[in-house]
mmCIF file of C-alpha atoms in Angstrom:
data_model
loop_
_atom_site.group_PDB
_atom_site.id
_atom_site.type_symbol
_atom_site.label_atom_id
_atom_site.label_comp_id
_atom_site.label_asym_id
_atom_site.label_seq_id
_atom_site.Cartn_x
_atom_site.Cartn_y
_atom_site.Cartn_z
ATOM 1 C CA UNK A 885 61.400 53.460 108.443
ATOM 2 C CA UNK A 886 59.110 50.705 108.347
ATOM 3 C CA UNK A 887 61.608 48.459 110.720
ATOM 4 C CA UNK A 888 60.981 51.621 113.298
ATOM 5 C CA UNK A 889 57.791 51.196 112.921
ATOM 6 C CA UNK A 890 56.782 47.497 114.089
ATOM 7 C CA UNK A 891 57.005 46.383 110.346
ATOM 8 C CA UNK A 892 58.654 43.250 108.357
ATOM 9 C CA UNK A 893 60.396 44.150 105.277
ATOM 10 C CA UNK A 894 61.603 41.854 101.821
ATOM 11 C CA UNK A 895 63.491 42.829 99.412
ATOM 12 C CA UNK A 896 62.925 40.316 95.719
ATOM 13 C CA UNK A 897 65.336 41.783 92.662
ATOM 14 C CA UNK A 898 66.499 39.623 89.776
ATOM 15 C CA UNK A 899 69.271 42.014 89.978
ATOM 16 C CA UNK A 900 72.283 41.436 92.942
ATOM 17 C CA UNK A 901 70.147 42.545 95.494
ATOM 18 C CA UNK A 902 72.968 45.027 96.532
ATOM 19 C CA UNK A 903 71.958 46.486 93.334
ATOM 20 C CA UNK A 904 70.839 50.193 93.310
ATOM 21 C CA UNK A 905 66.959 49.276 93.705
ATOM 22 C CA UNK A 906 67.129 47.350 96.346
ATOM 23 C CA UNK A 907 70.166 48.579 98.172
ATOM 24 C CA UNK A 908 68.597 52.055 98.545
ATOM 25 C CA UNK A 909 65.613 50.604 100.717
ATOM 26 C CA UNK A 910 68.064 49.255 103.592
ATOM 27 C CA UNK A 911 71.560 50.992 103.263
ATOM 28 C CA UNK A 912 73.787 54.116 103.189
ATOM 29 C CA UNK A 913 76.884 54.323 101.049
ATOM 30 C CA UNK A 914 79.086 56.818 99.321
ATOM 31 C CA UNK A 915 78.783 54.925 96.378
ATOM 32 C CA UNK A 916 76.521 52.236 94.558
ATOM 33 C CA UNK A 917 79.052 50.335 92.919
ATOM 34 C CA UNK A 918 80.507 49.295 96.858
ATOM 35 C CA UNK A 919 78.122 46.170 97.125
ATOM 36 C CA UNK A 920 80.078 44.477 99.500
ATOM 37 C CA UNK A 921 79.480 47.057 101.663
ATOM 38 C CA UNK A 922 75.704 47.259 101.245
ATOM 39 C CA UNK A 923 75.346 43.468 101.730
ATOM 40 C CA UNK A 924 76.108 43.336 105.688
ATOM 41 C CA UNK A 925 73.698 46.738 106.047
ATOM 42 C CA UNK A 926 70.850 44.623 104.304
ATOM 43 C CA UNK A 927 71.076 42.532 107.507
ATOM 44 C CA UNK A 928 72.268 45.326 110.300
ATOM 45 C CA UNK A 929 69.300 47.380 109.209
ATOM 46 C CA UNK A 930 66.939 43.819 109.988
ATOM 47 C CA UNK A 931 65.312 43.347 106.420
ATOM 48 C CA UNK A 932 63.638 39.901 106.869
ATOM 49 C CA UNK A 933 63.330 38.868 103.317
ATOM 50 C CA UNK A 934 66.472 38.896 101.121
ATOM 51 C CA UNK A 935 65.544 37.828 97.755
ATOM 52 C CA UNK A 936 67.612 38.058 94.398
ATOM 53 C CA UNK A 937 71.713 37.467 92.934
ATOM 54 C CA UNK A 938 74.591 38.443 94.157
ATOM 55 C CA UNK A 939 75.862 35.566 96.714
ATOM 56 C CA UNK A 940 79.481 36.974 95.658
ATOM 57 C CA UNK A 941 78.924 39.581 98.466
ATOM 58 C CA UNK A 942 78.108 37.815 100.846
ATOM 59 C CA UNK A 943 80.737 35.187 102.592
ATOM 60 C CA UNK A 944 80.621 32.572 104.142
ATOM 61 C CA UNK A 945 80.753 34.283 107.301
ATOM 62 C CA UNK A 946 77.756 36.724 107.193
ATOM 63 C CA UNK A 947 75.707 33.880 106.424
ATOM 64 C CA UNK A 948 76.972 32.366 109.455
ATOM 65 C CA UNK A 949 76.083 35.488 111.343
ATOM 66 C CA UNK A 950 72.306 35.437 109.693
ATOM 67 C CA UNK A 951 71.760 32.107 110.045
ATOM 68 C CA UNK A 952 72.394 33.349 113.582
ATOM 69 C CA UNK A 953 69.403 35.494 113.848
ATOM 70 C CA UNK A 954 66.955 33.341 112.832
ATOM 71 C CA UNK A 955 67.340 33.122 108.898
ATOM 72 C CA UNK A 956 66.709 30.574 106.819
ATOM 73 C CA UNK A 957 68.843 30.058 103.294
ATOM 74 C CA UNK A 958 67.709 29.358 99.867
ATOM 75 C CA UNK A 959 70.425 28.997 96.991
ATOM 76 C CA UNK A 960 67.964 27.489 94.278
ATOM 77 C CA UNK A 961 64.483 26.994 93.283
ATOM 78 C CA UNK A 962 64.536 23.708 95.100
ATOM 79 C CA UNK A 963 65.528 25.166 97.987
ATOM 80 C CA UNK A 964 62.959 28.210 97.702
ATOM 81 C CA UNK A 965 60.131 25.331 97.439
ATOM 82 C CA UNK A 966 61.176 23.891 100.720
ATOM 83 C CA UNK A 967 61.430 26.311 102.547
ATOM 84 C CA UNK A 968 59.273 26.100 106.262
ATOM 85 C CA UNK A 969 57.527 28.572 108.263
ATOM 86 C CA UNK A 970 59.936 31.333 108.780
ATOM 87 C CA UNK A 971 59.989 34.916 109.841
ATOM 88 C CA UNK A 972 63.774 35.330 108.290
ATOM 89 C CA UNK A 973 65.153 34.585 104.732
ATOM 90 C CA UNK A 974 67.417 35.026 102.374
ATOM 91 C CA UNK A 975 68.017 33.576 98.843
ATOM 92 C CA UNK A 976 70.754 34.081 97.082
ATOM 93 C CA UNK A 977 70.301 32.142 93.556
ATOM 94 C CA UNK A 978 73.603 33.664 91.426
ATOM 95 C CA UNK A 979 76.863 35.187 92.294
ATOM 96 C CA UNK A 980 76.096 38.235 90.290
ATOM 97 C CA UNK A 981 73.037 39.043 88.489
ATOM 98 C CA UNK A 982 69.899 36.296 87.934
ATOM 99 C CA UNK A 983 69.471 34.999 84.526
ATOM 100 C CA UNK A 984 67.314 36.802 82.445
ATOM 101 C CA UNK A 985 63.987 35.167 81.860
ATOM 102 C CA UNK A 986 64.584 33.894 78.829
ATOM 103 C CA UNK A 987 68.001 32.247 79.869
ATOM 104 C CA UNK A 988 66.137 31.037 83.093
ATOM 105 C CA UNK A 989 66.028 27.450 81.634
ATOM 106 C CA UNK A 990 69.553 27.264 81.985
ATOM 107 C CA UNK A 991 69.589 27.567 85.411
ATOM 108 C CA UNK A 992 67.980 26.029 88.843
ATOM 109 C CA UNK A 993 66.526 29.808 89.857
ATOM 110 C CA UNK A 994 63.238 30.277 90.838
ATOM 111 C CA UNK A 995 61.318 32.853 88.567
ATOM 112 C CA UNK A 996 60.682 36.527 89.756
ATOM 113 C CA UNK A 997 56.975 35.574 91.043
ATOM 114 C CA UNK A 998 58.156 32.376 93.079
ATOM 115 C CA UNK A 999 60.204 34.514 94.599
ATOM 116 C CA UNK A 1000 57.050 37.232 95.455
ATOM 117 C CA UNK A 1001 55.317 34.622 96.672
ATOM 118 C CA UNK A 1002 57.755 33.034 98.968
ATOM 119 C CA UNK A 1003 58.420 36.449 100.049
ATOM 120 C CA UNK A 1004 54.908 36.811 100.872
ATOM 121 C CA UNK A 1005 54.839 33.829 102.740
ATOM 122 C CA UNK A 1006 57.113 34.847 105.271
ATOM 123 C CA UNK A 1007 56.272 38.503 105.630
ATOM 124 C CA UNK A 1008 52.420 38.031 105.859
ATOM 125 C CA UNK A 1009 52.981 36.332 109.274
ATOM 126 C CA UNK A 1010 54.066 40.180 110.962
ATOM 127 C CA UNK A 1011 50.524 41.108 112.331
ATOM 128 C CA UNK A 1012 51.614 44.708 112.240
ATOM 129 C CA UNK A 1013 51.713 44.390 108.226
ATOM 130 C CA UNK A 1014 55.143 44.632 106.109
ATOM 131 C CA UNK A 1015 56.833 46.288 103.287
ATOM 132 C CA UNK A 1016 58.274 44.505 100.311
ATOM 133 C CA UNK A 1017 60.173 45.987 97.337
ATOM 134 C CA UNK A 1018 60.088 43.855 94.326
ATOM 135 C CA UNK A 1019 62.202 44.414 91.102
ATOM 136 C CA UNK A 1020 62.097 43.317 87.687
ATOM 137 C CA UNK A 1021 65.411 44.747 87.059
ATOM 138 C CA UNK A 1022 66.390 43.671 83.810
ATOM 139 C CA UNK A 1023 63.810 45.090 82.079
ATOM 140 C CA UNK A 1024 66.291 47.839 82.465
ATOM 141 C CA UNK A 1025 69.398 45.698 81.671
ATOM 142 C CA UNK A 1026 67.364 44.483 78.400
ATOM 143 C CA UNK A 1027 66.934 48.115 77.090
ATOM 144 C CA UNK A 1028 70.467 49.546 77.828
ATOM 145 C CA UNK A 1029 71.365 46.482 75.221
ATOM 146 C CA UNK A 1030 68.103 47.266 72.914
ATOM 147 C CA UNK A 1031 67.174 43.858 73.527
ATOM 148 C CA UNK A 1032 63.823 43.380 72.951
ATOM 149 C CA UNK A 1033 62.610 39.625 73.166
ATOM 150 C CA UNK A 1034 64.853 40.183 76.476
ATOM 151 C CA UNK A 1035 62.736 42.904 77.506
ATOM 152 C CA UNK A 1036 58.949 42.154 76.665
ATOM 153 C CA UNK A 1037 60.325 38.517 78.397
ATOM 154 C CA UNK A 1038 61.245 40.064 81.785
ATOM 155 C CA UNK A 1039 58.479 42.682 81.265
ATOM 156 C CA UNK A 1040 55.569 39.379 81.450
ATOM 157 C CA UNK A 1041 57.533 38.090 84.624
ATOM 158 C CA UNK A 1042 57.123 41.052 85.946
ATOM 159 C CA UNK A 1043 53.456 41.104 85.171
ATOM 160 C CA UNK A 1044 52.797 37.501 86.674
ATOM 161 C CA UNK A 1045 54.618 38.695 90.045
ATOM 162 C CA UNK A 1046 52.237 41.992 89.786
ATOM 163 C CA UNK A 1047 49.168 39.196 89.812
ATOM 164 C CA UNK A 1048 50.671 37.396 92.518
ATOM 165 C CA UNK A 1049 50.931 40.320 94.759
ATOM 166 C CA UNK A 1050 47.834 41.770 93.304
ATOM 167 C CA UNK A 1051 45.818 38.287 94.728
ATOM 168 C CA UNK A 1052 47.179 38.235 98.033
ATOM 169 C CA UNK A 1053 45.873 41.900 98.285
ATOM 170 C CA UNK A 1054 42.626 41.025 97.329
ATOM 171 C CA UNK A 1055 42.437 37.667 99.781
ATOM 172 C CA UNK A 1056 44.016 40.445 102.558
ATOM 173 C CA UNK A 1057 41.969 43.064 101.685
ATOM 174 C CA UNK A 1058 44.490 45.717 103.912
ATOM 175 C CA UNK A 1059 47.101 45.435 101.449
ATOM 176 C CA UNK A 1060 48.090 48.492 98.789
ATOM 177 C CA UNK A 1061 49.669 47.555 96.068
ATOM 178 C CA UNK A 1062 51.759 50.535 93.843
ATOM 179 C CA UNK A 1063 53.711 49.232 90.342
ATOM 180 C CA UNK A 1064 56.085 52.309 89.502
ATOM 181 C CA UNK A 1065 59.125 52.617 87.282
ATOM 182 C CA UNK A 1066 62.237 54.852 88.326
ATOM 183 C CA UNK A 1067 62.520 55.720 84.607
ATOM 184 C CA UNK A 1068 62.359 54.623 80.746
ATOM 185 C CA UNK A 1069 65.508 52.922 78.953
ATOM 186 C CA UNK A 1070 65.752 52.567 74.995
ATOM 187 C CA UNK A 1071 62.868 54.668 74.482
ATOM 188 C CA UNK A 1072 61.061 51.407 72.773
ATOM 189 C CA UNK A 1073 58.688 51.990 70.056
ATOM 190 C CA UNK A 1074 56.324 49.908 68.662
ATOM 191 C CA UNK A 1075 56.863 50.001 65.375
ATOM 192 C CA UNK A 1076 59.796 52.242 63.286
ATOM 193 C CA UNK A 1077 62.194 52.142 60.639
ATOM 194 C CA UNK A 1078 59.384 53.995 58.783
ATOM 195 C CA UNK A 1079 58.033 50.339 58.022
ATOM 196 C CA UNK A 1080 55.110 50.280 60.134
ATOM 197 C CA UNK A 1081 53.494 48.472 63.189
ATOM 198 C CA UNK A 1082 55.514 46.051 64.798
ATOM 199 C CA UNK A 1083 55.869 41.934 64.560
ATOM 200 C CA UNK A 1084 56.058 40.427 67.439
ATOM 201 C CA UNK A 1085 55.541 37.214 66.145
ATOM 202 C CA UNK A 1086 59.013 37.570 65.153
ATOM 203 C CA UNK A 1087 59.909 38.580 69.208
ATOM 204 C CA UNK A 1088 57.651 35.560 70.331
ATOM 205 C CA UNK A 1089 60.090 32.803 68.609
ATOM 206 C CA UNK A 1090 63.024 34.288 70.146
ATOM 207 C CA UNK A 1091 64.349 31.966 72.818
ATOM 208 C CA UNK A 1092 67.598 33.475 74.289
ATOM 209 C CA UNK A 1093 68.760 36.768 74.893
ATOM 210 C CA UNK A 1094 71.403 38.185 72.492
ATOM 211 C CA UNK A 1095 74.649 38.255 75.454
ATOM 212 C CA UNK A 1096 73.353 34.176 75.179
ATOM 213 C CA UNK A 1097 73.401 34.003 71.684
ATOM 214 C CA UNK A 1098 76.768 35.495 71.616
ATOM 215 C CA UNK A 1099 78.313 33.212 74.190
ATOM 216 C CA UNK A 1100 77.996 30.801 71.822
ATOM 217 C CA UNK A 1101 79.410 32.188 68.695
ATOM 218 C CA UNK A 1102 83.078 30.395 68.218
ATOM 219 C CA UNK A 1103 86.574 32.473 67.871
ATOM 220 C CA UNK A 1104 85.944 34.006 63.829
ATOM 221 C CA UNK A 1105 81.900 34.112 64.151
ATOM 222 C CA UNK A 1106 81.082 31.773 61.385
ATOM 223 C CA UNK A 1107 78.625 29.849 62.458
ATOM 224 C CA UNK A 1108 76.762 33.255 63.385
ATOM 225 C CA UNK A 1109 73.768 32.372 60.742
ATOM 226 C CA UNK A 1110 73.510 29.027 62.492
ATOM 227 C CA UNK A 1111 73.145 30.323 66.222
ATOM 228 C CA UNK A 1112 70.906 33.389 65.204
ATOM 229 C CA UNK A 1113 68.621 30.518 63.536
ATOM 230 C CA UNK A 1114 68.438 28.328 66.156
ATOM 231 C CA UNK A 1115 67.463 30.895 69.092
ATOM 232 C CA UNK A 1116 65.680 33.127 66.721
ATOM 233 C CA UNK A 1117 63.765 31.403 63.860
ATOM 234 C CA UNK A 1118 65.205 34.137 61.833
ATOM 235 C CA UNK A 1119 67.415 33.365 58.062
ATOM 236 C CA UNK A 1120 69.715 36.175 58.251
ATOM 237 C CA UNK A 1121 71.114 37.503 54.962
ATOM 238 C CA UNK A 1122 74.638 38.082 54.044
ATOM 239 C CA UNK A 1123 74.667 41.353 54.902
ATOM 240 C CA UNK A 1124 73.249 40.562 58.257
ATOM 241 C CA UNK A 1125 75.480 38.196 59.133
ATOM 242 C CA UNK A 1126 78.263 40.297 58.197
ATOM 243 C CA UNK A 1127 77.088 42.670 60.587
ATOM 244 C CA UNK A 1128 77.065 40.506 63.374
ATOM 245 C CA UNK A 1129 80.673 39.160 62.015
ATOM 246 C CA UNK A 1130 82.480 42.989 62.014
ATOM 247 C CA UNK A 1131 80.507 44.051 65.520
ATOM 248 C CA UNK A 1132 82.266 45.582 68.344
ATOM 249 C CA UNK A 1133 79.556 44.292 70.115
ATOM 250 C CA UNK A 1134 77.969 40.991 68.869
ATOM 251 C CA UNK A 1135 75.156 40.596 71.219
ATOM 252 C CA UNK A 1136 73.920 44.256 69.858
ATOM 253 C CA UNK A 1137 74.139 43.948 66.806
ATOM 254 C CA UNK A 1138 72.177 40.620 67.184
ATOM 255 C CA UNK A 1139 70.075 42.601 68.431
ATOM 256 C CA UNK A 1140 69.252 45.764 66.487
ATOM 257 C CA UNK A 1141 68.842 43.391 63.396
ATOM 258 C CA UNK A 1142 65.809 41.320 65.541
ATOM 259 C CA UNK A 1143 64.652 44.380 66.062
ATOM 260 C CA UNK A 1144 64.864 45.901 62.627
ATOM 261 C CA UNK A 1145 62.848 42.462 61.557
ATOM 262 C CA UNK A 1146 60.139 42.663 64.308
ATOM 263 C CA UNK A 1147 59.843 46.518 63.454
ATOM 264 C CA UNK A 1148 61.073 47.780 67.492
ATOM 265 C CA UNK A 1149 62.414 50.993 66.990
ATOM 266 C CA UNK A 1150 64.751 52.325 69.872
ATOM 267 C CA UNK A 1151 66.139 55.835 70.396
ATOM 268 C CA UNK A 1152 68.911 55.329 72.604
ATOM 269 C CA UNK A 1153 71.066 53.070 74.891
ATOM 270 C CA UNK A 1154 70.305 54.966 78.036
ATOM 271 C CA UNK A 1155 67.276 56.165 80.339
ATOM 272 C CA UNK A 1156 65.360 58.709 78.418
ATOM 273 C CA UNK A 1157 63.320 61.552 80.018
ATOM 274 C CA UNK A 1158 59.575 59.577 78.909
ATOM 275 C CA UNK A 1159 57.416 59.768 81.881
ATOM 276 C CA UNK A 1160 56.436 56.275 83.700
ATOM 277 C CA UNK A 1161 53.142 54.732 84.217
ATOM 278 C CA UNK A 1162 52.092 54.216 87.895
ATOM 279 C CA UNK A 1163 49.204 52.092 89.198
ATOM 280 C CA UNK A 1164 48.103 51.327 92.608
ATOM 281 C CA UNK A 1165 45.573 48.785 93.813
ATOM 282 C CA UNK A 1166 43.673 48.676 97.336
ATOM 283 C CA UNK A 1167 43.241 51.236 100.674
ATOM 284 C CA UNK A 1168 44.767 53.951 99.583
ATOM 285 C CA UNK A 1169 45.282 53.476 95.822
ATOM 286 C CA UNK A 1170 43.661 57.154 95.464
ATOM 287 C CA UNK A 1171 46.401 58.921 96.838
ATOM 288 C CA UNK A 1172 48.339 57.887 93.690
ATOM 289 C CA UNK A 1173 46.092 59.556 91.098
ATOM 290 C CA UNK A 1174 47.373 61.912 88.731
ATOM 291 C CA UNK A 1175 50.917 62.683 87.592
ATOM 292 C CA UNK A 1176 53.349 62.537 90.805
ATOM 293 C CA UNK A 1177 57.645 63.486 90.591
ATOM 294 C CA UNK A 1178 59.390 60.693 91.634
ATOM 295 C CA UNK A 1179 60.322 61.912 94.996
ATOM 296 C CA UNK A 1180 56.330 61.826 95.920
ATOM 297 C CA UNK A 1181 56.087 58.203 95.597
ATOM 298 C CA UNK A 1182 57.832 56.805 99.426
ATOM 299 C CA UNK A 1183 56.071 60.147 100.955
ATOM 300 C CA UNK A 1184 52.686 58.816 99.450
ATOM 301 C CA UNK A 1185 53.663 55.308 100.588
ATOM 302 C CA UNK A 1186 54.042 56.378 103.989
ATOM 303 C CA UNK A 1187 51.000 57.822 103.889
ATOM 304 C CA UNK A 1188 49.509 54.961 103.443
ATOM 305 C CA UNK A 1189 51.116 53.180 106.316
ATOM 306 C CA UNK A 1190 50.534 56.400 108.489
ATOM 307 C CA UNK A 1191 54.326 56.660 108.599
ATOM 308 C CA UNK A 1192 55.404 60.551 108.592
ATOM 309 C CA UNK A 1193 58.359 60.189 106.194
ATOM 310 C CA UNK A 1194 60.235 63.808 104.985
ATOM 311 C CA UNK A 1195 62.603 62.711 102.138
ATOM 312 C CA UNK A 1196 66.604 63.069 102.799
ATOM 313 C CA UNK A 1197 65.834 62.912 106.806
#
């Protein structure tokens, strides 16, 4: 749509970016699970700014063919840094998902706001404006797994690439700006366990997300009171331990019993039915007031590029 219309478009997820999010902006499929055959649409369908994991799907030789038009590659945060006037690019920092932000310091990939702003960079120079679609997709990932150091983590990179967008719009001053959710996961709570308000000093020591923490148990588990103490901060009990020890799932059960100690309550694994906040900053901001169905949100956006846009033509 916005291709069509004289406009540059980005894609930045910390997700693949043939992920659901972002794959639905640029491509047609019968189903969301065939990445490999979203990744060549991304480029057939002329997005200029490919941002996110997911290298895996694409070879060696459809980098060849969009080096070919004109775009420049990025496989780390070094390379992200260095990267010179362009009109084209794509990053690919992980063959499947990013890190999450809390594992980031295990890795050479450039945090979800480098990546806005880099993204920025290249689309700004489009004098007929641009589009971008930026994720923070495992906020998501960290409540299907009721994770919630993970979360609140990838929630404040999120927020710091919200400020970086939010400051080139008020430098532009022609820019709109609209933060949205496609749903809830976990149902969070602040607070639960009929114990009170939450801790989140207890979240703030916690330096690793609970799939990490479980990497590194060994074979039988036993040095489970050791690993949950160093990434945590936490003393487990017996009990606790033993828990973590008899778990299908380690990395859940590491993390229900953080959450049990910072006082997070969660109601389910899943998206739940909780209505999502929406914001919107600059010209046109006031055609988001109010409570809006989902559905509203790309006609509203066209709007606001005076793009006619019907949804499901």
């Amino acid at each position: 749509m916005v291709e069509e219309a004289g406009k540059a478009s980005g894609l930045v997820a910390t997700s693949t970016i043939t992920h659901a999010t972002p794959a639905v902006f640029a491509s047609h499929v019968a189903s969301r699970a065939n990445e490999a055959d979203i990744a060549p649409q991304l480029l057939e369908n002329d997005v200029d700014v490919i941002l996110g994991g997911g290298k895996k799907y694409f070879p060696e030789s459809l980098l060849n063919e969009a080096k070919a038009k004109g775009y420049q590659f990025a496989s780390n945060k070094e390379d992200l840094a260095k990267v010179k006037k362009s009109n084209k690019l794509i990053g690919l920092f992980a063959e499947d998902g990013m890190a999450p932000e809390l594992d980031r310091d295990e890795t050479d990939q450039p945090i979800l706001s480098e990546m806005t702003g880099s993204a920025l960079d290249v689309l700004k120079n489009d004098k007929d404006g641009f589009f971008l679609m930026v994720e923070g997709s495992q906020i998501d990932w960290a409540g299907h797994d009721n994770d919630a150091a993970w979360a609140m983590k990838d929630s404040e990179a999120f927020e710091k690439a919200v400020e970086k967008a939010v400051e080139f719009a008020k430098k532009d001053g022609n820019t709109l700006v609209v933060v949205a959710g496609d749903h809830d996961t976990g149902g969070m709570s602040v607070g639960g366990y009929g114990k009170g308000d939450a801790k989140l000093e207890v979240l703030r020591q916690v330096t690793a997300t609970g799939d990490f923490m479980e990497s590194k148990l060994n074979a039988d588990r036993s040095n489970v009171k050791e690993i949950v103490k160093q990434y945590t901060n936490l003393d487990l009990t017996d009990a606790e331990a033993g828990r973590i020890k008899t778990a299908k799932s380690p990395s859940m059960a590491i993390n229900q019993i953080v959450s049990e100690r910072a006082i997070v309550g969660w109601s389910s694994t899943g998206h739940t039915g909780t209505d999502v906040p929406l914001y919107a900053f600059g010209p046109g901001s006031d055609l988001f007031r109010g409570l809006h169905e989902n559905t509203d949100l790309p006609v509203l956006m066209g709007e606001a590029m005076k793009i006619k846009f019907t949804p499901g033509k």
